[in-house]
Amino acid sequence: MQGCCIAYNARVTLPERISEELLPRVEQPGQYIGREVNQLVADGDWDAAELRVAIAFPDAYTIGMSHLGCQIIYWLCNHTPGVCAERVFVPWLDAERVMRDKGIPLFTWDTRREVRSADILAISLQYEMTFTNVLTLLDLAGIPLHSAERDDSHPLVLVGGPQADNPEPLADFIDLVVLGDGEVAMGDILGACRELKAAGLPRREWVAELARRFEWLYAPNLYEASYHADGTLESMRPVRDDLPVVIRRCQTPDFEKASFPLRPLVPHVQVVHDRVSLEIMRGCPRRCRFCHAGYTKRPLRYRSVDWVLRAAEEGIAATGMNEVGLLSLSTADYPQLHELGARFNERFASSRVNIAVPSLRVDSMLAHIPWMVSEVRKSGLTIAVEAACDDMRQIIRKKVADVDLLEGVRAAYRAGYRSVKLYYMVGFPGETQADIDGIVELSRKVSEARREVAGQSAAVTASVGWLVPKPFTPLQWAAQPPADYFHEVRSALRRLARGTPVRISTPRVERSVLEAVFSRGDRKLASVIKTAWQGGARFDGWNETFDAAVWDRAFEQTGVDPAFYAHRERSPDELLCWQHLYSGPAFDYLRRQYNELKQRTDERRLNPRST
Amino acid sequence: MRLRYLLRFAIEGDLRFISHKDTIRMFERLLVRSRLPVSYSEGFNPRVRLWLPLPRSVGTSAEDEVLIFEVTEELAPAATLGRMQVESPAGLRMRSLRPLAESIRPRPVRALYEVALAPGDCFRPDCGDVDLETLDKAIERFNDSTSWPIRRTAGGRRRAATRHMDLRPLVEQIRRSHTRLQFGLPVRQSGSARPREVLEALGLSAAQWSHRLRRVQVEWNPPLTD
């Protein structure tokens, strides 16, 4: 009788190895299989393309597939002649382990090609806590972590997205940064790269050539930073004369006609936002002083109701999904929201398709109750109030008054809503005890408001976030309060909420401090990121994988003080490390706003009734 | 009006790695994409009315599965089946579609599984060395036994519970035909064997072999006829 019947086939391909060696050994293999409905790439497309792009989201598939921006770029690239773009996500810990054990390189999801064989690796940077995942992507792909160590055989590492507005902590690891909207920028980059490739220009030389051509494209390694003795930035200058001193922001001029994925991909497994997502508006008419997106995503642009309905119709028909998300920074500010809601329900209610909107503003909520009521699935109501006291809300320019809030939720309760989630933020400059106590107090009032309408209180979750000052906002100079302050606030809130229908939910303080470090961090932080990653930091945005101790050790080993970045108020004349990246309003304007905010909080503290 | 239809399909290739829940969601969307006049449940969260009467383990391919769904208008089976195939993801193969009377509630009574042991079916040396002589002895030992105690872990991550049970009465005679291992598992409300438990009983590591399981046939009561 024959012994082993298994024969090793030396010609085994990467797709086969993934099927045989990776998928059987991971917990949720469905997230790695690719070939979803509406995938735009077929076998052979990668090899036949003139230009190959790997579009990476530095998080798990379940998060990345919910991100509309990546789907837009994927659609745009694959509708560009000569270009093939495939998707890449970060393998979860178990998959990374198997891939390292078996020597399986990072692959693209569409047709399982080696990421290393791409011309461009385009990474979407949405969040500070995905930085270590960027290193995982590079390392698993076999691409040297440091840009300086790459050669012409390696893909160009390009990043974009909100976190790319201050890419400095990642500067050592990336080749190019797109500032601003991706639609036009990506189209221009693809055109230029095809031309450079056809002309036979070595790939490393593309970096300078592209940065020279496009005023919104930043090549961090072609800029040199020098520092004062106290660690603050002294200067940031290009190393070549033909590069701009200031990088501009790219804007998509015709939002209505901009490239948009009308046949969205249908994930095989449940993803966080499992719906057809439509961006109805870009930018925000509000100027909440803490909001990075509100200041950087200007000007305000809308899509027409007809466009939204047509895209919804096509998206639903192409996917079979039963929910449409109307995305924007402030959906309540969409000028024709009422008309859109009414026409949407008229068209789709019989096919059980409902609308999902991000958090609504209270002052306009009342007007939307009628169509929200006819939604097929009534989820809980989410309201971003940010601060508990009216006067603090005015100072941070969050224009919501208690009286409107309570009137709004009453109307929602009458319409059948039973639970409310209120978003608060703690850590604003000049914050007082009244602001903290007010969180539970206001949340209780919101809960009790249902008693008047439905005879019993509502379930209210007060989701309290810790302030992370962001670049290009008036708070970019502000100090984040120390971790102890947030710990004390959390204990106080839990104590106050005991025995009430209010549930307090807070993120990890240690993570919010790290976010503050990296959101305004400079390139000296590269060593911290690399050390933490080498120490095992992965998926730092996930509670089950975040390990604050790894980061503490990384700061210690590299001698970098996190408080310098997170808890230090910047002086008005300090050169900020994102100042050469022109992403928002003029700094003079922001500084005036910051000074006014500080002045008003000082007045408020001295005389609580004055405001 | 609510009309029921019975779809028979196969799930193959890497699509077999999606879960039972994902398979249900896949069909909900597939029916809508295929423009079928689907029927929805009432209540707070309306869902397409469909049932997969026999769940399938992640990684197990299946030759002849059953989906029952409801629509509000009569369908032309051949045209509908063609439309559904067009809308299917890679790895989902439509076999047949026919109306199902309201009074008939097909219940699975037996499932037949196969594992391919043949060269060429496996690419890597680390898929395990299968010594057919040893395997035959293990099969014989299992078939000849009257009882085969195992421990089964159930429940979620937080409430993992282990219970002792006898596998033997839950498994029919195991056979090896050339390079195919074959066994039938009765499906009972009181409890059924998991295919991976059979592999483990034969000394085949489930981690190495369970993704090669194929459910080749399911018997139903009343029997299904196309």
PDB file of C-alpha atoms in Angstrom, chain A residues 139-308:
ATOM      1  CA  ASP A 139       6.390  44.535   5.070  1.00  0.00           C
ATOM      2  CA  LEU A 140       4.050  41.715   4.047  1.00  0.00           C
ATOM      3  CA  ALA A 141       4.306  42.956   0.472  1.00  0.00           C
ATOM      4  CA  GLY A 142       8.091  42.748   0.637  1.00  0.00           C
ATOM      5  CA  ILE A 143       8.482  46.503   0.142  1.00  0.00           C
ATOM      6  CA  PRO A 144      11.212  48.117   2.277  1.00  0.00           C
ATOM      7  CA  LEU A 145       9.619  50.191   5.042  1.00  0.00           C
ATOM      8  CA  HIS A 146      11.779  53.224   4.429  1.00  0.00           C
ATOM      9  CA  SER A 147      11.236  55.098   1.211  1.00  0.00           C
ATOM     10  CA  ALA A 148      14.987  55.685   0.949  1.00  0.00           C
ATOM     11  CA  GLU A 149      15.632  51.925   0.767  1.00  0.00           C
ATOM     12  CA  ARG A 150      13.326  51.278  -2.184  1.00  0.00           C
ATOM     13  CA  ASP A 151      14.528  50.797  -5.721  1.00  0.00           C
ATOM     14  CA  ASP A 152      12.936  50.828  -9.171  1.00  0.00           C
ATOM     15  CA  SER A 153      11.467  47.365  -8.668  1.00  0.00           C
ATOM     16  CA  HIS A 154       9.235  48.566  -5.827  1.00  0.00           C
ATOM     17  CA  PRO A 155       5.871  50.232  -6.267  1.00  0.00           C
ATOM     18  CA  LEU A 156       5.492  53.917  -5.638  1.00  0.00           C
ATOM     19  CA  VAL A 157       3.877  54.322  -2.206  1.00  0.00           C
ATOM     20  CA  LEU A 158       1.208  56.992  -2.474  1.00  0.00           C
ATOM     21  CA  VAL A 159      -1.130  58.117   0.327  1.00  0.00           C
ATOM     22  CA  GLY A 160      -4.234  60.271   0.455  1.00  0.00           C
ATOM     23  CA  GLY A 161      -7.227  60.885   2.714  1.00  0.00           C
ATOM     24  CA  PRO A 162      -7.871  63.103   5.736  1.00  0.00           C
ATOM     25  CA  GLN A 163      -4.881  61.846   7.707  1.00  0.00           C
ATOM     26  CA  ALA A 164      -2.642  62.712   4.790  1.00  0.00           C
ATOM     27  CA  ASP A 165      -3.263  66.387   5.605  1.00  0.00           C
ATOM     28  CA  ASN A 166      -0.470  65.929   8.133  1.00  0.00           C
ATOM     29  CA  PRO A 167       1.492  62.945   6.835  1.00  0.00           C
ATOM     30  CA  GLU A 168       4.696  63.922   8.655  1.00  0.00           C
ATOM     31  CA  PRO A 169       4.794  61.022  11.170  1.00  0.00           C
ATOM     32  CA  LEU A 170       4.784  58.639   8.183  1.00  0.00           C
ATOM     33  CA  ALA A 171       7.130  60.773   6.054  1.00  0.00           C
ATOM     34  CA  ASP A 172       9.981  58.233   6.138  1.00  0.00           C
ATOM     35  CA  PHE A 173       7.749  55.438   4.874  1.00  0.00           C
ATOM     36  CA  ILE A 174       5.904  57.037   1.981  1.00  0.00           C
ATOM     37  CA  ASP A 175       6.881  58.396  -1.407  1.00  0.00           C
ATOM     38  CA  LEU A 176       4.049  60.743  -2.325  1.00  0.00           C
ATOM     39  CA  VAL A 177       1.078  62.381  -0.630  1.00  0.00           C
ATOM     40  CA  VAL A 178      -2.052  63.638  -2.379  1.00  0.00           C
ATOM     41  CA  LEU A 179      -3.538  66.649  -0.664  1.00  0.00           C
ATOM     42  CA  GLY A 180      -7.274  67.095  -1.119  1.00  0.00           C
ATOM     43  CA  ASP A 181      -9.910  65.399  -3.276  1.00  0.00           C
ATOM     44  CA  GLY A 182      -8.856  62.161  -4.904  1.00  0.00           C
ATOM     45  CA  GLU A 183     -10.954  62.082  -8.062  1.00  0.00           C
ATOM     46  CA  VAL A 184      -9.106  64.579 -10.227  1.00  0.00           C
ATOM     47  CA  ALA A 185      -5.765  63.971  -8.518  1.00  0.00           C
ATOM     48  CA  MET A 186      -5.843  60.238  -9.141  1.00  0.00           C
ATOM     49  CA  GLY A 187      -6.856  60.731 -12.766  1.00  0.00           C
ATOM     50  CA  ASP A 188      -3.913  63.088 -13.311  1.00  0.00           C
ATOM     51  CA  ILE A 189      -1.465  60.795 -11.531  1.00  0.00           C
ATOM     52  CA  LEU A 190      -2.545  57.788 -13.607  1.00  0.00           C
ATOM     53  CA  GLY A 191      -2.095  59.758 -16.823  1.00  0.00           C
ATOM     54  CA  ALA A 192       1.343  61.002 -15.824  1.00  0.00           C
ATOM     55  CA  CYS A 193       2.523  57.583 -14.603  1.00  0.00           C
ATOM     56  CA  ARG A 194       1.452  55.875 -17.818  1.00  0.00           C
ATOM     57  CA  GLU A 195       3.408  58.463 -19.740  1.00  0.00           C
ATOM     58  CA  LEU A 196       6.517  58.152 -17.521  1.00  0.00           C
ATOM     59  CA  LYS A 197       6.388  54.357 -17.677  1.00  0.00           C
ATOM     60  CA  ALA A 198       6.040  54.399 -21.460  1.00  0.00           C
ATOM     61  CA  ALA A 199       8.976  56.797 -21.676  1.00  0.00           C
ATOM     62  CA  GLY A 200      11.070  54.328 -19.659  1.00  0.00           C
ATOM     63  CA  LEU A 201      11.822  56.686 -16.783  1.00  0.00           C
ATOM     64  CA  PRO A 202      13.041  54.615 -13.783  1.00  0.00           C
ATOM     65  CA  ARG A 203      10.311  54.418 -11.159  1.00  0.00           C
ATOM     66  CA  ARG A 204      12.214  56.154  -8.346  1.00  0.00           C
ATOM     67  CA  GLU A 205      12.583  59.166 -10.599  1.00  0.00           C
ATOM     68  CA  TRP A 206       8.807  59.390 -10.931  1.00  0.00           C
ATOM     69  CA  VAL A 207       8.643  60.773  -7.395  1.00  0.00           C
ATOM     70  CA  ALA A 208      10.366  64.069  -8.126  1.00  0.00           C
ATOM     71  CA  GLU A 209       8.839  64.345 -11.575  1.00  0.00           C
ATOM     72  CA  LEU A 210       5.290  63.926 -10.267  1.00  0.00           C
ATOM     73  CA  ALA A 211       5.876  66.278  -7.324  1.00  0.00           C
ATOM     74  CA  ARG A 212       7.202  68.858  -9.748  1.00  0.00           C
ATOM     75  CA  ARG A 213       4.215  68.538 -12.074  1.00  0.00           C
ATOM     76  CA  PHE A 214       1.358  68.697  -9.594  1.00  0.00           C
ATOM     77  CA  GLU A 215       1.034  71.442  -7.019  1.00  0.00           C
ATOM     78  CA  TRP A 216      -1.094  69.199  -4.770  1.00  0.00           C
ATOM     79  CA  LEU A 217       1.373  66.321  -4.692  1.00  0.00           C
ATOM     80  CA  TYR A 218       3.875  66.266  -1.842  1.00  0.00           C
ATOM     81  CA  ALA A 219       7.040  64.168  -1.775  1.00  0.00           C
ATOM     82  CA  PRO A 220       8.009  64.333   1.931  1.00  0.00           C
ATOM     83  CA  ASN A 221      11.472  62.896   1.372  1.00  0.00           C
ATOM     84  CA  LEU A 222      12.315  65.739  -0.969  1.00  0.00           C
ATOM     85  CA  TYR A 223      11.730  68.182   1.873  1.00  0.00           C
ATOM     86  CA  GLU A 224      14.164  68.672   4.693  1.00  0.00           C
ATOM     87  CA  ALA A 225      13.154  69.524   8.241  1.00  0.00           C
ATOM     88  CA  SER A 226      15.394  71.252  10.767  1.00  0.00           C
ATOM     89  CA  TYR A 227      14.607  71.717  14.435  1.00  0.00           C
ATOM     90  CA  HIS A 228      15.313  74.153  17.253  1.00  0.00           C
ATOM     91  CA  ALA A 229      17.061  72.917  20.373  1.00  0.00           C
ATOM     92  CA  ASP A 230      13.678  72.627  22.151  1.00  0.00           C
ATOM     93  CA  GLY A 231      12.454  70.177  19.489  1.00  0.00           C
ATOM     94  CA  THR A 232      10.125  72.576  17.692  1.00  0.00           C
ATOM     95  CA  LEU A 233      10.371  72.930  13.942  1.00  0.00           C
ATOM     96  CA  GLU A 234      12.770  75.517  12.612  1.00  0.00           C
ATOM     97  CA  SER A 235      12.245  75.077   8.892  1.00  0.00           C
ATOM     98  CA  MET A 236      10.824  72.762   6.253  1.00  0.00           C
ATOM     99  CA  ARG A 237      12.292  73.314   2.798  1.00  0.00           C
ATOM    100  CA  PRO A 238      12.367  71.454  -0.497  1.00  0.00           C
ATOM    101  CA  VAL A 239      15.776  69.993  -1.373  1.00  0.00           C
ATOM    102  CA  ARG A 240      15.294  70.865  -5.046  1.00  0.00           C
ATOM    103  CA  ASP A 241      14.659  74.257  -6.567  1.00  0.00           C
ATOM    104  CA  ASP A 242      11.942  73.011  -8.875  1.00  0.00           C
ATOM    105  CA  LEU A 243       9.685  71.905  -6.018  1.00  0.00           C
ATOM    106  CA  PRO A 244       7.112  74.235  -4.429  1.00  0.00           C
ATOM    107  CA  VAL A 245       7.626  75.619  -0.929  1.00  0.00           C
ATOM    108  CA  VAL A 246       3.919  75.296  -0.228  1.00  0.00           C
ATOM    109  CA  ILE A 247       1.757  72.404  -1.413  1.00  0.00           C
ATOM    110  CA  ARG A 248      -1.802  73.251  -2.505  1.00  0.00           C
ATOM    111  CA  ARG A 249      -4.970  71.274  -2.128  1.00  0.00           C
ATOM    112  CA  CYS A 250      -6.603  69.484  -5.053  1.00  0.00           C
ATOM    113  CA  GLN A 251     -10.299  70.093  -5.571  1.00  0.00           C
ATOM    114  CA  THR A 252     -12.806  68.225  -7.670  1.00  0.00           C
ATOM    115  CA  PRO A 253     -14.426  71.025  -9.687  1.00  0.00           C
ATOM    116  CA  ASP A 254     -17.633  69.360 -10.859  1.00  0.00           C
ATOM    117  CA  PHE A 255     -18.864  67.312  -7.929  1.00  0.00           C
ATOM    118  CA  GLU A 256     -22.049  66.184  -9.688  1.00  0.00           C
ATOM    119  CA  LYS A 257     -20.097  64.708 -12.589  1.00  0.00           C
ATOM    120  CA  ALA A 258     -17.149  63.361 -10.575  1.00  0.00           C
ATOM    121  CA  SER A 259     -16.370  59.668 -10.892  1.00  0.00           C
ATOM    122  CA  PHE A 260     -18.631  57.594  -8.647  1.00  0.00           C
ATOM    123  CA  PRO A 261     -19.080  53.821  -8.222  1.00  0.00           C
ATOM    124  CA  LEU A 262     -22.594  53.243  -9.521  1.00  0.00           C
ATOM    125  CA  ARG A 263     -22.259  49.483  -9.157  1.00  0.00           C
ATOM    126  CA  PRO A 264     -20.794  49.107  -5.662  1.00  0.00           C
ATOM    127  CA  LEU A 265     -19.028  45.924  -4.661  1.00  0.00           C
ATOM    128  CA  VAL A 266     -21.095  43.471  -2.634  1.00  0.00           C
ATOM    129  CA  PRO A 267     -18.967  42.054   0.196  1.00  0.00           C
ATOM    130  CA  HIS A 268     -19.236  38.335   0.925  1.00  0.00           C
ATOM    131  CA  VAL A 269     -19.172  38.929   4.686  1.00  0.00           C
ATOM    132  CA  GLN A 270     -20.884  41.496   6.846  1.00  0.00           C
ATOM    133  CA  VAL A 271     -18.971  44.767   6.863  1.00  0.00           C
ATOM    134  CA  VAL A 272     -19.510  47.709   9.210  1.00  0.00           C
ATOM    135  CA  HIS A 273     -21.511  49.815   6.769  1.00  0.00           C
ATOM    136  CA  ASP A 274     -23.215  47.159   4.702  1.00  0.00           C
ATOM    137  CA  ARG A 275     -25.170  49.454   2.400  1.00  0.00           C
ATOM    138  CA  VAL A 276     -25.110  51.526  -0.754  1.00  0.00           C
ATOM    139  CA  SER A 277     -23.269  54.712   0.203  1.00  0.00           C
ATOM    140  CA  LEU A 278     -23.966  57.933  -1.657  1.00  0.00           C
ATOM    141  CA  GLU A 279     -22.019  61.097  -0.997  1.00  0.00           C
ATOM    142  CA  ILE A 280     -24.663  63.785  -1.311  1.00  0.00           C
ATOM    143  CA  MET A 281     -22.592  66.726  -0.170  1.00  0.00           C
ATOM    144  CA  ARG A 282     -18.907  67.483   0.314  1.00  0.00           C
ATOM    145  CA  GLY A 283     -17.815  70.104   2.805  1.00  0.00           C
ATOM    146  CA  CYS A 284     -19.808  71.572   5.665  1.00  0.00           C
ATOM    147  CA  PRO A 285     -21.406  74.993   6.099  1.00  0.00           C
ATOM    148  CA  ARG A 286     -20.715  74.837   9.854  1.00  0.00           C
ATOM    149  CA  ARG A 287     -17.486  75.938  11.421  1.00  0.00           C
ATOM    150  CA  CYS A 288     -17.327  73.817  14.553  1.00  0.00           C
ATOM    151  CA  ARG A 289     -13.966  74.823  15.916  1.00  0.00           C
ATOM    152  CA  PHE A 290     -12.672  71.316  16.565  1.00  0.00           C
ATOM    153  CA  CYS A 291     -13.678  69.787  13.230  1.00  0.00           C
ATOM    154  CA  HIS A 292     -10.840  68.987  10.842  1.00  0.00           C
ATOM    155  CA  ALA A 293     -13.129  67.987   7.981  1.00  0.00           C
ATOM    156  CA  GLY A 294     -15.245  71.138   8.391  1.00  0.00           C
ATOM    157  CA  TYR A 295     -12.213  73.349   7.790  1.00  0.00           C
ATOM    158  CA  THR A 296     -10.404  71.339   5.135  1.00  0.00           C
ATOM    159  CA  LYS A 297     -13.145  70.007   2.886  1.00  0.00           C
ATOM    160  CA  ARG A 298     -14.152  73.312   1.413  1.00  0.00           C
ATOM    161  CA  PRO A 299     -15.861  74.624  -0.629  1.00  0.00           C
ATOM    162  CA  LEU A 300     -19.297  73.236   0.040  1.00  0.00           C
ATOM    163  CA  ARG A 301     -20.644  71.190  -2.879  1.00  0.00           C
ATOM    164  CA  TYR A 302     -23.916  69.332  -3.334  1.00  0.00           C
ATOM    165  CA  ARG A 303     -25.245  66.665  -5.633  1.00  0.00           C
ATOM    166  CA  SER A 304     -28.751  67.114  -7.003  1.00  0.00           C
ATOM    167  CA  VAL A 305     -31.734  65.140  -5.734  1.00  0.00           C
ATOM    168  CA  ASP A 306     -32.100  63.639  -9.205  1.00  0.00           C
ATOM    169  CA  TRP A 307     -28.488  62.428  -9.116  1.00  0.00           C
ATOM    170  CA  VAL A 308     -28.937  60.892  -5.669  1.00  0.00           C
TER     171      VAL A 308
END
